[in-house]
């Protein structure tokens, strides 16, 4: 009894004298976090009798500090990690940060703009040095924020997506997929950002419903023999400036309104070029007039129609969003200036039927909010359907369960309609594509290691990555390094992210196969 009273008195004394009236996290959490980290409590204990549990932290971009979304993700992952650690599982949480190629380059370019300069004026070497300054600053901030959140990561295995080992892994995967025929270089229509001056993937495009106009334009038909009165076919478009690049008018072959004019020629307004009227099942007969203008060089759907019907591809909007020489009298004008001027000209010619208000799902660059321009460009792609099929089957046959189940349809629709992934970017900051081009035999050399001789003819005339860029030659002059490399083609950030924790140089690789990816 006396012993219990003494214990109670001791507890009461501690509660009164040792604990502050209010909780002060700064004085408590930092001390205990250091105790845990320095004591190795966040490191995995190899235990072959227990199942490993591993999380590779989705690496936050080094474009800035963590936000509440990162905090929620880190909290959920920390709960899972601590739960499995307490169960005695081999538990590892790999922390890391993402070099975020196009995103980081964009924020540093904005920083330079605020100083009255740009990357082309400071040059590649100085620009990359500024990027590294930014990276070190925000990488440290992100690490500190994760520690303050209590994230029980194994910091001895921290990864950065631009580390030497990970860069080697990225190159290895690129070469391996190329050898397997899953990576190829081709000329396709891609999302192009005129501000970032780079191709970007579908996932890097934000589609924003924007108030716009639907303009109905009539095209004269080429008269048949004996016809004295001009006939017309009307189309509706949200992008009148692309009329200048039309190479056909398409209708649905089952649409009775137009069956008798399929095969006739229309006269392109202003330009005067003759273009065919074709039938294609992709045309939605209920949209607009049921007839659509086809501009293969500036619209993904039109690009596919053009391939099916062997239509020419006429680029009237340049990589800098300025109208090209193919735009005739509108060459040199900014794309929206040309739109305004062309509509006025068409109206004076009596070719505008009507203009309606219309909500346009406008694609904008996720990084700088510039309106995306669909353009045909020679880029590097990953064939997605061979990779998507096993992922589809895993869900269809119950190997993977998606919760909530209603999202199954979203997952299946996405993978069944997936397009090849554009992985090349026209940037200065990021993983360089391991391809060299020979100026003698025009062949490519794809290699895991840097090369100085052409693998095909032995020539030393290797141009690095210059020929992978198919934009304007004026852009190439921005960076002539003297070594023949004029514009570096880099891998998109998402391609490198997937490999940021996967290289087999860790002693735990045999115990943690889920982590090493070996």
Coordinates of C-alpha atoms in Angstrom, one line a residue:
X1 CA 0.0 0.0 0.0
X2 CA 2.8 2.4 1.0
X3 CA 4.7 1.4 -2.2
X4 CA 1.7 2.2 -4.4
X5 CA 1.3 5.6 -2.7
X6 CA 4.9 6.4 -3.3
X7 CA 4.6 5.4 -7.0
X8 CA 1.5 7.5 -7.4
X9 CA 3.3 10.5 -5.8
X10 CA 6.2 10.0 -8.1
X11 CA 4.0 10.0 -11.2
X12 CA 2.1 13.0 -9.9
X13 CA 5.4 14.9 -9.3
X14 CA 6.6 14.1 -12.8
X15 CA 3.4 15.3 -14.4
X16 CA 3.6 18.6 -12.5
X17 CA 7.3 19.4 -12.7
X18 CA 8.4 17.7 -16.0
X19 CA 5.6 18.3 -18.6
X20 CA 4.9 21.7 -20.0
X21 CA 1.3 23.1 -19.9
X22 CA 1.2 23.1 -23.7
X23 CA 2.8 20.7 -26.1
X24 CA 5.8 22.2 -27.9
X25 CA 6.6 20.0 -30.9
X26 CA 9.8 21.9 -31.8
X27 CA 11.5 20.9 -28.5
X28 CA 10.2 17.3 -28.5
X29 CA 9.9 15.9 -32.0
X30 CA 13.3 16.9 -33.3
X31 CA 15.1 15.3 -30.4
X32 CA 13.2 12.0 -30.7
X33 CA 13.5 11.9 -34.5
X34 CA 17.3 12.3 -34.2
X35 CA 17.3 9.5 -31.6
X36 CA 15.4 7.2 -33.9
X37 CA 17.5 8.0 -37.0
X38 CA 20.9 7.9 -35.3
X39 CA 19.9 4.6 -33.6
X40 CA 19.2 3.0 -36.9
X41 CA 15.5 2.3 -36.1
X42 CA 14.4 3.3 -39.7
X43 CA 16.7 0.7 -41.3
X44 CA 15.4 -2.7 -42.3
X45 CA 16.4 -5.8 -40.3
X46 CA 16.9 -8.7 -42.7
X47 CA 14.7 -11.5 -41.6
X48 CA 14.3 -14.3 -44.2
X49 CA 11.4 -15.7 -42.2
X50 CA 9.3 -12.6 -42.6
X51 CA 7.8 -11.2 -45.8
X52 CA 9.5 -7.9 -46.9
X53 CA 7.4 -4.7 -47.1
X54 CA 8.9 -1.9 -49.1
X55 CA 7.7 1.5 -50.2
X56 CA 9.6 3.6 -52.7
X57 CA 8.5 7.2 -51.9
X58 CA 7.0 8.9 -54.9
X59 CA 9.8 11.4 -55.3
X60 CA 8.6 15.1 -54.8
X61 CA 9.8 17.5 -57.5
X62 CA 12.6 19.8 -56.4
X63 CA 10.7 22.7 -57.9
X64 CA 9.7 23.9 -54.5
X65 CA 8.7 23.0 -51.0
X66 CA 6.3 20.2 -50.0
X67 CA 2.6 21.0 -49.9
X68 CA -0.4 19.5 -48.1
X69 CA -0.8 16.7 -50.7
X70 CA 2.8 15.5 -50.0
X71 CA 2.1 15.6 -46.3
X72 CA -1.0 13.4 -46.6
X73 CA 0.9 10.9 -48.8
X74 CA 3.8 10.8 -46.4
X75 CA 1.5 10.3 -43.5
X76 CA -0.3 7.4 -45.1
X77 CA 3.0 5.8 -46.1
X78 CA 4.4 6.3 -42.7
X79 CA 1.4 4.6 -41.0
X80 CA 1.9 1.6 -43.3
X81 CA 5.7 1.5 -42.7
X82 CA 5.4 1.7 -38.9
X83 CA 2.7 -0.9 -38.8
X84 CA 4.8 -3.5 -40.8
X85 CA 7.9 -2.6 -38.8
X86 CA 6.1 -3.3 -35.5
X87 CA 4.9 -6.7 -37.0
X88 CA 8.6 -7.6 -37.5
X89 CA 8.5 -7.5 -41.3
X90 CA 11.6 -6.6 -43.3
X91 CA 10.5 -3.0 -43.7
X92 CA 12.1 -0.3 -45.9
X93 CA 10.9 3.1 -46.9
X94 CA 13.2 4.6 -49.6
X95 CA 13.1 8.4 -49.6
X96 CA 14.0 10.4 -52.6
X97 CA 13.6 13.5 -54.7
X98 CA 12.9 14.1 -58.4
X99 CA 15.1 16.2 -60.6
X100 CA 11.9 17.0 -62.6
X101 CA 13.5 18.0 -65.9
X102 CA 11.0 20.3 -67.6
X103 CA 9.4 21.5 -64.4
X104 CA 12.7 22.5 -62.7
X105 CA 14.0 24.1 -65.9
X106 CA 10.8 26.1 -66.1
X107 CA 11.0 27.5 -62.6
X108 CA 14.7 28.4 -63.0
X109 CA 13.9 30.1 -66.3
X110 CA 11.2 32.1 -64.5
X111 CA 13.8 33.1 -61.9
X112 CA 16.2 34.2 -64.7
X113 CA 13.4 36.2 -66.4
X114 CA 12.8 38.1 -63.1
X115 CA 16.5 39.1 -63.3
X116 CA 16.1 40.3 -66.9
X117 CA 17.9 37.5 -68.6
X118 CA 17.3 33.9 -70.0
X119 CA 19.1 30.6 -70.4
X120 CA 20.3 31.4 -73.9
X121 CA 21.9 34.6 -72.8
X122 CA 23.7 33.0 -69.8
X123 CA 24.7 29.9 -71.7
X124 CA 24.3 26.2 -71.0
X125 CA 27.1 25.8 -68.4
X126 CA 25.9 28.8 -66.3
X127 CA 22.3 27.8 -66.6
X128 CA 23.0 24.3 -65.4
X129 CA 25.0 25.7 -62.5
X130 CA 21.9 27.8 -61.5
X131 CA 19.7 24.8 -61.7
X132 CA 22.0 22.9 -59.3
X133 CA 21.9 25.8 -56.9
X134 CA 18.1 25.6 -56.9
X135 CA 18.2 21.8 -56.5
X136 CA 20.5 21.9 -53.5
X137 CA 18.3 24.5 -51.8
X138 CA 15.0 22.8 -52.3
X139 CA 16.3 19.2 -52.0
X140 CA 17.5 20.1 -48.4
X141 CA 14.2 21.8 -47.7
X142 CA 12.2 18.8 -48.8
X143 CA 14.4 16.5 -46.6
X144 CA 13.9 18.7 -43.6
X145 CA 10.1 18.8 -44.2
X146 CA 9.9 15.0 -44.3
X147 CA 11.9 14.7 -41.1
X148 CA 9.6 17.3 -39.4
X149 CA 6.6 15.2 -40.5
X150 CA 8.2 12.3 -38.7
X151 CA 8.6 10.2 -41.9
X152 CA 10.5 7.1 -40.8
X153 CA 12.5 6.7 -44.0
X154 CA 15.9 5.0 -44.2
X155 CA 17.9 8.1 -45.1
X156 CA 21.0 6.1 -45.7
X157 CA 19.4 4.9 -48.9
X158 CA 18.0 8.2 -50.1
X159 CA 17.8 8.5 -53.9
X160 CA 17.8 11.5 -56.3
X161 CA 16.7 10.8 -59.8
X162 CA 19.8 12.5 -61.2
X163 CA 22.3 10.4 -59.1
X164 CA 25.0 8.7 -61.0
X165 CA 23.7 5.2 -60.3
X166 CA 20.2 6.1 -61.3
X167 CA 21.4 7.8 -64.4
X168 CA 23.1 4.6 -65.3
X169 CA 19.9 2.6 -64.6
X170 CA 17.9 5.0 -66.8
X171 CA 20.3 4.5 -69.7
X172 CA 20.3 0.7 -69.2
X173 CA 16.5 0.6 -69.4
X174 CA 16.4 2.8 -72.4
X175 CA 18.9 0.6 -74.3
X176 CA 17.2 -2.6 -73.2
X177 CA 13.8 -1.4 -74.3
X178 CA 15.3 -0.2 -77.6
X179 CA 16.9 -3.6 -78.2
X180 CA 13.5 -5.3 -77.4
X181 CA 11.8 -3.0 -80.0
X182 CA 9.7 -1.2 -77.4
X183 CA 11.4 2.1 -77.9
X184 CA 11.5 3.7 -81.3
X185 CA 12.2 7.0 -83.0
X186 CA 9.4 8.2 -85.2
X187 CA 7.6 11.1 -86.7
X188 CA 4.2 11.5 -85.1
X189 CA 1.9 14.3 -83.9
X190 CA 2.8 15.3 -80.4
X191 CA 2.0 17.9 -77.8
X192 CA 4.3 20.9 -78.2
X193 CA 4.7 23.7 -75.8
X194 CA 5.8 26.9 -77.6
X195 CA 7.0 28.4 -74.3
X196 CA 9.0 25.5 -73.1
X197 CA 10.0 24.8 -76.7
X198 CA 9.6 21.0 -76.0
X199 CA 7.5 18.0 -76.7
X200 CA 5.4 17.0 -73.6
X201 CA 3.4 13.9 -72.8
X202 CA -0.3 13.6 -72.6
X203 CA 0.0 13.5 -68.8
X204 CA 1.7 16.9 -68.9
X205 CA -1.3 18.6 -70.6
X206 CA -4.1 20.1 -68.5
X207 CA -7.4 20.3 -70.4
X208 CA -9.3 23.4 -69.3
X209 CA -12.8 24.2 -70.5
X210 CA -12.5 27.7 -72.0
X211 CA -15.0 30.0 -73.6
X212 CA -14.3 30.1 -77.3
X213 CA -16.0 30.4 -80.7
X214 CA -17.3 27.8 -83.2
X215 CA -16.8 29.3 -86.6
X216 CA -18.8 28.0 -89.6
X217 CA -17.0 28.4 -92.9
X218 CA -18.1 27.4 -96.4
X219 CA -15.6 26.1 -98.9
X220 CA -16.5 26.4 -102.6
X221 CA -16.6 23.2 -104.6
X222 CA -14.7 22.9 -107.8
X223 CA -17.3 23.2 -110.6
X224 CA -18.1 20.1 -112.6
X225 CA -18.3 20.3 -116.3
X226 CA -21.4 22.3 -117.3
X227 CA -22.0 23.7 -113.8
X228 CA -22.6 27.5 -113.8
X229 CA -23.5 28.0 -110.1
X230 CA -20.9 27.6 -107.4
X231 CA -21.8 24.9 -104.8
X232 CA -20.4 25.0 -101.2
X233 CA -19.7 22.6 -98.3
X234 CA -19.7 24.1 -94.8
X235 CA -17.4 23.1 -91.9
X236 CA -17.3 24.1 -88.3
X237 CA -14.0 24.8 -86.5
X238 CA -12.7 26.2 -83.3
X239 CA -9.3 26.9 -84.9
X240 CA -9.8 28.9 -88.1
X241 CA -6.1 29.6 -88.4
X242 CA -5.5 26.0 -89.3
X243 CA -7.7 26.2 -92.3
X244 CA -4.6 27.3 -94.1
X245 CA -3.2 23.8 -93.6
X246 CA -6.2 21.8 -94.6
X247 CA -5.6 19.0 -97.0
X248 CA -9.1 17.5 -97.1
X249 CA -12.7 17.9 -96.0
X250 CA -14.1 14.7 -94.4
X251 CA -17.7 13.4 -94.0
X252 CA -19.1 10.2 -92.6
X253 CA -19.6 7.8 -95.6
X254 CA -23.0 6.8 -94.1
X255 CA -24.2 10.4 -94.0
X256 CA -26.8 10.7 -96.8
X257 CA -26.4 14.5 -97.0
X258 CA -22.9 14.2 -98.5
X259 CA -22.7 10.8 -100.2
X260 CA -23.0 12.3 -103.7
X261 CA -20.0 14.7 -103.2
X262 CA -17.5 12.3 -101.8
X263 CA -14.6 12.3 -104.3
X264 CA -15.2 15.9 -105.4
X265 CA -12.7 18.7 -104.9
X266 CA -13.2 21.8 -102.7
X267 CA -11.3 25.0 -103.1
X268 CA -9.4 26.1 -99.9
X269 CA -10.4 29.7 -99.1
X270 CA -7.7 32.4 -99.4
X271 CA -5.0 29.9 -100.4
X272 CA -6.9 28.5 -103.4
X273 CA -5.5 25.0 -103.0
X274 CA -7.7 22.1 -104.3
X275 CA -8.5 19.5 -101.6
X276 CA -10.5 16.3 -101.8
X277 CA -13.8 15.5 -100.0
X278 CA -13.3 12.1 -98.4
X279 CA -15.4 9.7 -96.5
X280 CA -14.1 8.5 -93.1
X281 CA -16.0 6.7 -90.3
X282 CA -14.2 8.8 -87.6
X283 CA -16.3 11.8 -88.5
X284 CA -19.2 12.6 -86.1
X285 CA -22.1 13.4 -88.3
X286 CA -23.9 15.2 -85.4
X287 CA -21.1 17.7 -84.8
X288 CA -21.4 21.1 -86.6
X289 CA -22.5 20.5 -90.2
X290 CA -21.4 16.9 -90.3
X291 CA -18.4 17.9 -92.5
X292 CA -15.0 18.5 -90.9
X293 CA -11.9 20.2 -92.2
X294 CA -8.8 17.9 -92.0
X295 CA -5.5 19.4 -91.0
X296 CA -3.1 16.4 -90.5
X297 CA -0.2 18.6 -89.3
X298 CA -2.2 20.2 -86.4
X299 CA -4.7 17.8 -85.0
X300 CA -4.3 14.2 -83.6
X301 CA -7.5 12.9 -85.1
X302 CA -6.8 14.6 -88.4
X303 CA -3.3 13.1 -88.4
X304 CA -4.8 9.6 -88.2
X305 CA -7.3 10.4 -90.9
X306 CA -4.5 11.7 -93.0
X307 CA -2.5 8.5 -92.6
X308 CA -5.5 6.4 -93.7
X309 CA -6.1 8.5 -96.8
X310 CA -2.5 9.3 -97.6
X311 CA -3.0 13.1 -97.3
X312 CA -0.2 15.6 -97.3
X313 CA 0.8 17.2 -94.0
X314 CA 1.2 21.0 -94.3
X315 CA 2.5 22.7 -91.2
X316 CA 1.2 26.3 -91.0
X317 CA 2.0 27.0 -87.3
X318 CA 5.7 26.8 -86.3
X319 CA 7.3 25.5 -83.1
X320 CA 7.3 29.1 -81.8
X321 CA 3.6 29.5 -82.5
X322 CA 4.3 31.8 -85.4
X323 CA 2.7 31.1 -88.8
X324 CA 5.0 29.5 -91.3
X325 CA 5.6 30.3 -95.0
X326 CA 2.9 27.7 -95.8
X327 CA 0.4 30.1 -94.3
X328 CA 0.7 32.4 -97.3
X329 CA -0.3 36.0 -96.5
X330 CA -0.4 35.2 -92.8
X331 CA 3.2 34.0 -92.6
X332 CA 5.1 35.6 -89.6
X333 CA 1.9 36.4 -87.7
X334 CA 1.3 35.0 -84.1
X335 CA -1.2 32.2 -84.3
X336 CA -4.1 34.1 -82.6
X337 CA -3.4 37.2 -84.6
X338 CA -3.6 35.1 -87.7
X339 CA -6.9 33.7 -86.5
X340 CA -8.5 37.1 -86.1
X341 CA -7.2 38.4 -89.4
X342 CA -8.2 35.3 -91.3
X343 CA -11.8 35.3 -89.9
X344 CA -12.1 39.0 -91.0
X345 CA -10.9 38.1 -94.5
X346 CA -13.3 35.1 -94.8
X347 CA -16.1 37.4 -93.7
X348 CA -15.3 39.9 -96.4
X349 CA -15.3 37.1 -98.9
X350 CA -18.8 36.0 -97.8
X351 CA -17.5 32.7 -96.6
X352 CA -18.5 32.9 -92.9
X353 CA -21.8 31.3 -92.3
X354 CA -22.1 32.0 -88.6
X355 CA -20.0 32.2 -85.4
X356 CA -21.3 30.6 -82.2
X357 CA -20.2 30.7 -78.6
X358 CA -18.6 27.3 -77.8
X359 CA -16.7 25.8 -74.8
X360 CA -13.4 24.5 -75.9
X361 CA -11.4 21.9 -73.9
X362 CA -8.1 23.8 -74.3
X363 CA -4.9 21.9 -73.7
X364 CA -2.4 23.9 -71.6
X365 CA 1.2 23.0 -70.6
X366 CA 1.2 21.8 -67.0
X367 CA 4.4 23.6 -66.3
X368 CA 3.9 27.1 -67.8
X369 CA 0.1 27.2 -68.7
X370 CA 0.9 28.0 -72.4
X371 CA -1.7 26.7 -74.9
X372 CA -0.3 23.5 -76.4
X373 CA 0.1 23.2 -80.2
X374 CA -0.3 19.7 -81.7
X375 CA 2.6 19.4 -84.2
X376 CA 4.3 16.7 -86.2
X377 CA 7.8 16.1 -84.9
X378 CA 10.5 13.4 -84.9
X379 CA 10.7 12.2 -81.3
X380 CA 11.4 9.0 -79.3
X381 CA 8.4 6.9 -78.2
X382 CA 7.7 3.9 -76.0
X383 CA 5.2 1.3 -77.5
X384 CA 2.6 1.2 -74.8
X385 CA 0.2 -1.5 -75.9
X386 CA 2.7 -4.4 -75.2
X387 CA 3.2 -3.0 -71.8
X388 CA -0.4 -2.1 -71.1
X389 CA -1.7 -5.6 -71.9
X390 CA -0.2 -7.4 -68.9
X391 CA -1.4 -4.5 -66.7
X392 CA -4.9 -4.9 -68.0
X393 CA -4.9 -8.7 -67.6
X394 CA -3.7 -8.3 -64.0
X395 CA -6.8 -6.5 -63.1
X396 CA -9.2 -8.4 -65.3
X397 CA -8.0 -11.8 -63.8
X398 CA -8.0 -10.5 -60.2
X399 CA -4.2 -10.4 -59.7
X400 CA -4.6 -6.8 -58.7
X401 CA -7.7 -5.3 -57.1
X402 CA -8.6 -1.6 -57.5
X403 CA -10.4 0.0 -54.7
X404 CA -13.0 1.5 -55.0
X405 CA -14.2 -0.9 -57.7
X406 CA -16.0 1.8 -59.6
X407 CA -12.5 3.0 -60.8
X408 CA -11.9 -0.3 -62.6
X409 CA -13.7 1.1 -65.7
X410 CA -11.5 4.2 -65.6
X411 CA -8.3 2.0 -65.4
X412 CA -9.5 -0.3 -68.2
X413 CA -10.6 2.5 -70.5
X414 CA -7.3 4.3 -70.1
X415 CA -5.2 1.2 -70.9
X416 CA -7.4 0.0 -73.8
X417 CA -7.1 3.3 -75.5
X418 CA -3.5 4.2 -74.6
X419 CA -1.2 5.9 -77.1
X420 CA 2.5 5.5 -77.5
X421 CA 4.3 7.6 -74.9
X422 CA 6.5 10.5 -76.0
X423 CA 9.6 10.3 -73.8
X424 CA 11.9 12.8 -75.5
X425 CA 12.1 16.5 -74.4
X426 CA 14.0 19.4 -75.9
X427 CA 15.6 20.6 -72.7
X428 CA 19.0 21.4 -71.1
X429 CA 18.3 19.8 -67.7
X430 CA 17.7 16.1 -67.5
X431 CA 18.8 12.6 -68.6
X432 CA 20.3 12.7 -72.0
X433 CA 19.1 10.0 -74.5
X434 CA 22.0 7.7 -75.2
X435 CA 22.0 8.0 -78.9
X436 CA 24.7 9.3 -81.3
X437 CA 24.3 10.2 -85.0
X438 CA 27.0 9.7 -87.6
X439 CA 27.5 12.6 -90.0
X440 CA 29.2 10.2 -92.5
X441 CA 26.7 7.3 -92.8
X442 CA 23.7 8.9 -91.2
X443 CA 23.2 5.9 -88.9
X444 CA 22.4 5.9 -85.2
X445 CA 24.4 4.3 -82.4
X446 CA 22.5 3.4 -79.2
X447 CA 24.9 2.6 -76.4
X448 CA 25.0 2.0 -72.6
X449 CA 28.4 3.8 -72.6
X450 CA 29.5 7.1 -74.2
X451 CA 30.9 6.5 -77.7
X452 CA 33.5 8.3 -79.8
X453 CA 33.2 6.2 -83.0
X454 CA 30.3 5.3 -85.2
X455 CA 29.3 1.6 -84.6
X456 CA 28.4 1.3 -88.3
X457 CA 31.3 2.9 -90.2
X458 CA 33.9 3.7 -87.6
X459 CA 33.7 7.5 -88.3
X460 CA 34.5 10.0 -85.6
X461 CA 31.9 12.4 -87.1
X462 CA 29.3 11.8 -84.3
X463 CA 26.9 14.7 -83.8
X464 CA 25.6 13.6 -80.4
X465 CA 21.9 14.3 -80.2
X466 CA 21.6 17.2 -82.7
X467 CA 19.6 15.3 -85.3
X468 CA 16.8 14.2 -83.0
X469 CA 15.4 17.7 -83.0
X470 CA 13.1 18.5 -85.9
X471 CA 12.2 22.1 -85.0
X472 CA 13.2 25.3 -86.6
X473 CA 16.9 25.7 -87.5
X474 CA 16.9 29.1 -85.7
X475 CA 16.3 27.3 -82.5
X476 CA 19.3 25.1 -83.0
X477 CA 21.6 28.1 -83.1
X478 CA 20.7 28.9 -79.5
X479 CA 23.3 26.4 -78.3
X480 CA 26.2 25.5 -80.5
X481 CA 28.8 24.0 -78.1
X482 CA 31.5 23.6 -80.6
X483 CA 31.4 19.8 -80.3
X484 CA 28.7 19.4 -82.9
X485 CA 26.0 19.0 -80.3
X486 CA 23.5 21.8 -81.0
X487 CA 20.4 20.8 -79.1
X488 CA 20.3 18.0 -76.6
X489 CA 17.3 15.7 -76.5
X490 CA 16.5 14.6 -73.0
X491 CA 14.3 12.0 -71.4
X492 CA 11.0 13.1 -69.9
X493 CA 11.0 13.2 -66.1
X494 CA 8.3 10.5 -65.7
X495 CA 10.5 8.0 -67.6
X496 CA 13.3 8.5 -65.1
X497 CA 11.0 8.6 -62.0
X498 CA 10.1 4.9 -62.5
X499 CA 13.7 3.9 -62.1
X500 CA 14.7 6.1 -59.2
X501 CA 14.9 3.3 -56.6
X502 CA 15.9 0.5 -58.9
X503 CA 19.6 -0.2 -59.2
X504 CA 21.1 -3.2 -57.6
X505 CA 24.1 -1.8 -55.6
X506 CA 22.6 -2.4 -52.1
X507 CA 23.6 -5.2 -49.8
X508 CA 20.0 -5.9 -49.0
X509 CA 19.1 -6.7 -52.6
X510 CA 18.8 -10.4 -51.9
X511 CA 16.5 -9.8 -49.0
X512 CA 14.4 -7.1 -50.5
X513 CA 13.7 -8.0 -54.2
X514 CA 10.6 -5.9 -54.2
X515 CA 12.8 -2.8 -53.7
X516 CA 15.8 -3.5 -55.8
X517 CA 13.9 -4.4 -58.9
X518 CA 16.8 -6.6 -59.9

